[in-house]
Short mmCIF file of C-alpha atoms in Angstrom, two decimals:
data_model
loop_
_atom_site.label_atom_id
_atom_site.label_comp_id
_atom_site.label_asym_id
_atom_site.label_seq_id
_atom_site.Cartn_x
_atom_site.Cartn_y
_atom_site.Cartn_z
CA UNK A 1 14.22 16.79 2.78
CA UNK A 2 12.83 14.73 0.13
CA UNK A 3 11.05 11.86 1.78
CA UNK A 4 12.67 9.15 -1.09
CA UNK A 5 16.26 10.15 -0.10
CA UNK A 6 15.29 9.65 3.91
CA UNK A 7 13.90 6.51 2.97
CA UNK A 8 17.47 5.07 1.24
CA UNK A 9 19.67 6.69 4.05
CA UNK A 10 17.76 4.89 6.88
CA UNK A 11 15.59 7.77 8.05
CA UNK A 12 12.06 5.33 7.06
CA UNK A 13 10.49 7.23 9.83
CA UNK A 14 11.24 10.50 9.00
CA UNK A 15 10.45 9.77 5.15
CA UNK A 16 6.83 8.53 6.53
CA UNK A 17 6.34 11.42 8.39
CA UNK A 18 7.07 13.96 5.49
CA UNK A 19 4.41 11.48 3.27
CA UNK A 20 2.18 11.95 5.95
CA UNK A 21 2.17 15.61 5.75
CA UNK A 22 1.66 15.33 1.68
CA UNK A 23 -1.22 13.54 2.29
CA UNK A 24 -2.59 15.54 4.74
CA UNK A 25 -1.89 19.00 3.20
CA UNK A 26 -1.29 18.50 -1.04
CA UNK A 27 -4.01 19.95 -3.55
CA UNK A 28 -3.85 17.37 -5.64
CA UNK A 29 -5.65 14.52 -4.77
CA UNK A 30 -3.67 12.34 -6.93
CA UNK A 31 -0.40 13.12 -5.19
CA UNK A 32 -2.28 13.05 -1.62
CA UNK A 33 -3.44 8.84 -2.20
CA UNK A 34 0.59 8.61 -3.75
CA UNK A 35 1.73 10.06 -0.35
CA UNK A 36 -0.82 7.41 1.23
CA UNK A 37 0.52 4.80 -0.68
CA UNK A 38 4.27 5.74 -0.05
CA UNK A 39 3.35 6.32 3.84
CA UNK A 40 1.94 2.85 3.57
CA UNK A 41 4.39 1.51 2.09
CA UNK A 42 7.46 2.33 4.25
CA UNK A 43 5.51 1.50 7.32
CA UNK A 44 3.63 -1.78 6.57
CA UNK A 45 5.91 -3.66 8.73
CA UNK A 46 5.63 -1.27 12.03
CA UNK A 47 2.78 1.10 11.84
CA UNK A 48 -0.61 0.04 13.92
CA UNK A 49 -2.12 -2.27 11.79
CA UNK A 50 -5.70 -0.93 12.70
CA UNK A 51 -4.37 3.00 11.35
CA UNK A 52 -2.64 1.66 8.46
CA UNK A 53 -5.94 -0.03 7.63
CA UNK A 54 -7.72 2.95 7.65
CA UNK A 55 -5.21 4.55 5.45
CA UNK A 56 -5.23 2.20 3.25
CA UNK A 57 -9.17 2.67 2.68
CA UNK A 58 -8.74 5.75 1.84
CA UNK A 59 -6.90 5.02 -1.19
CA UNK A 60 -9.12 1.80 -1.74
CA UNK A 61 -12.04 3.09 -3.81
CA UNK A 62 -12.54 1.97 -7.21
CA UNK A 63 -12.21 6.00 -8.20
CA UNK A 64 -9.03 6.23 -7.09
CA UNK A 65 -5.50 5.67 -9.60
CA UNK A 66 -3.49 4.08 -6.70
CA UNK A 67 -6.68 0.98 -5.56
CA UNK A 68 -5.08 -2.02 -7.02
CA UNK A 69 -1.42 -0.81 -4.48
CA UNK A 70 -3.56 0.12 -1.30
CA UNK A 71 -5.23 -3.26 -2.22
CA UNK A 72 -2.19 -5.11 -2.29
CA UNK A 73 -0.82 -3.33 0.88
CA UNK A 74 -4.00 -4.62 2.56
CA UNK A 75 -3.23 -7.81 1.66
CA UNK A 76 0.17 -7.58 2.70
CA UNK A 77 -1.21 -6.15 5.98
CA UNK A 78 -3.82 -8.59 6.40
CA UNK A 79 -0.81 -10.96 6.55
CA UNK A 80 1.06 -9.11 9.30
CA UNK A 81 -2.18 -9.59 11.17
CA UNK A 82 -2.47 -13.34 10.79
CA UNK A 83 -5.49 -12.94 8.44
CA UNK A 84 -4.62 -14.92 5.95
CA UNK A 85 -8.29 -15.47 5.05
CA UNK A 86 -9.01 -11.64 3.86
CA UNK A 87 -4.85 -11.41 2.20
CA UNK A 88 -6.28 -14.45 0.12
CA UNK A 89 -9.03 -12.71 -0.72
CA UNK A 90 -7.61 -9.94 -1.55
CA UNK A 91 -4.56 -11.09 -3.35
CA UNK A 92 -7.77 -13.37 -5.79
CA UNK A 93 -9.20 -10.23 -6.62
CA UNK A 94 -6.04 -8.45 -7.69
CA UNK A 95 -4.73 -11.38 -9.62
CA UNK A 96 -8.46 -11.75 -11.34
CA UNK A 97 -8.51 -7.52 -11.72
CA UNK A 98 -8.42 -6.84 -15.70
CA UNK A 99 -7.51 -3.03 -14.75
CA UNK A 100 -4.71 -3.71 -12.50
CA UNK A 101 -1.15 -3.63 -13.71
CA UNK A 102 0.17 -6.88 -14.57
CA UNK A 103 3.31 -7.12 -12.36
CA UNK A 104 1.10 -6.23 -9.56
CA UNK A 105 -1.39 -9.33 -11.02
CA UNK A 106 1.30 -11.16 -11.01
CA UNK A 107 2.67 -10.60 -7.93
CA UNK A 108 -0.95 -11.22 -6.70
CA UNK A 109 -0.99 -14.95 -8.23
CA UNK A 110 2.17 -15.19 -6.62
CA UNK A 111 1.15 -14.60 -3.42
CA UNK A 112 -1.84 -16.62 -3.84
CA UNK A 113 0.19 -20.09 -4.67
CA UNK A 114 2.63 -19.31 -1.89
CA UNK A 115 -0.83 -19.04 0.20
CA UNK A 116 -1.73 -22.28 -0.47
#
């Protein structure tokens, strides 16, 4: 089953687990940190906040193509948490991040005024 199609029919679980297993078995690194990030993703709002953390920092480094979304799903996260200290934080780097995307900059500045 493709993962994306679990996801819209209200099978988020099973779509997370099938990421999960791209991440853990794909040869391309690039589509292992997208299976991170769509794992994340789907599961911000119910996975254990301390795993989905250390997901997330796998994904994190400044070498990898998908930083500036594990970065933003930390921040996200760090909300869930009650940490709105380190999702400031975070969201200020990503909306001051040259490299990042600019919806996801925006989205960042966003965050950061409705932080305030």
């Amino acid at each position: 089953h493709r993962p994306q199609f679990l996801a819209e029919h209200g099978e988020a679980g099973k779509a997370v687990q099938v990421y999960d297993e791209i991440a853990k078995s794909a040869g391309d690194p690039a589509l292992r940190d997208l299976a991170v990030i769509c794992s994340a993703s789907l599961s911000l709002d119910s996975a254990d906040p301390a795993e989905l953390k250390a997901k997330l920092e796998t994904v994190s480094g400044a070498d990898s193509p998908f930083r500036h979304s594990a970065r933003e799903l930390s921040a996200l996260l760090a909300l869930r948490t009650g940490d709105k200290a380190t999702a400031r934080e975070l969201f200020k780097e990503l909306a001051a991040d040259k490299t990042a995307p600019s919806g996801l900059r925006t989205r960042a500045e966003e965050m950061l005024q409705a932080l305030i």
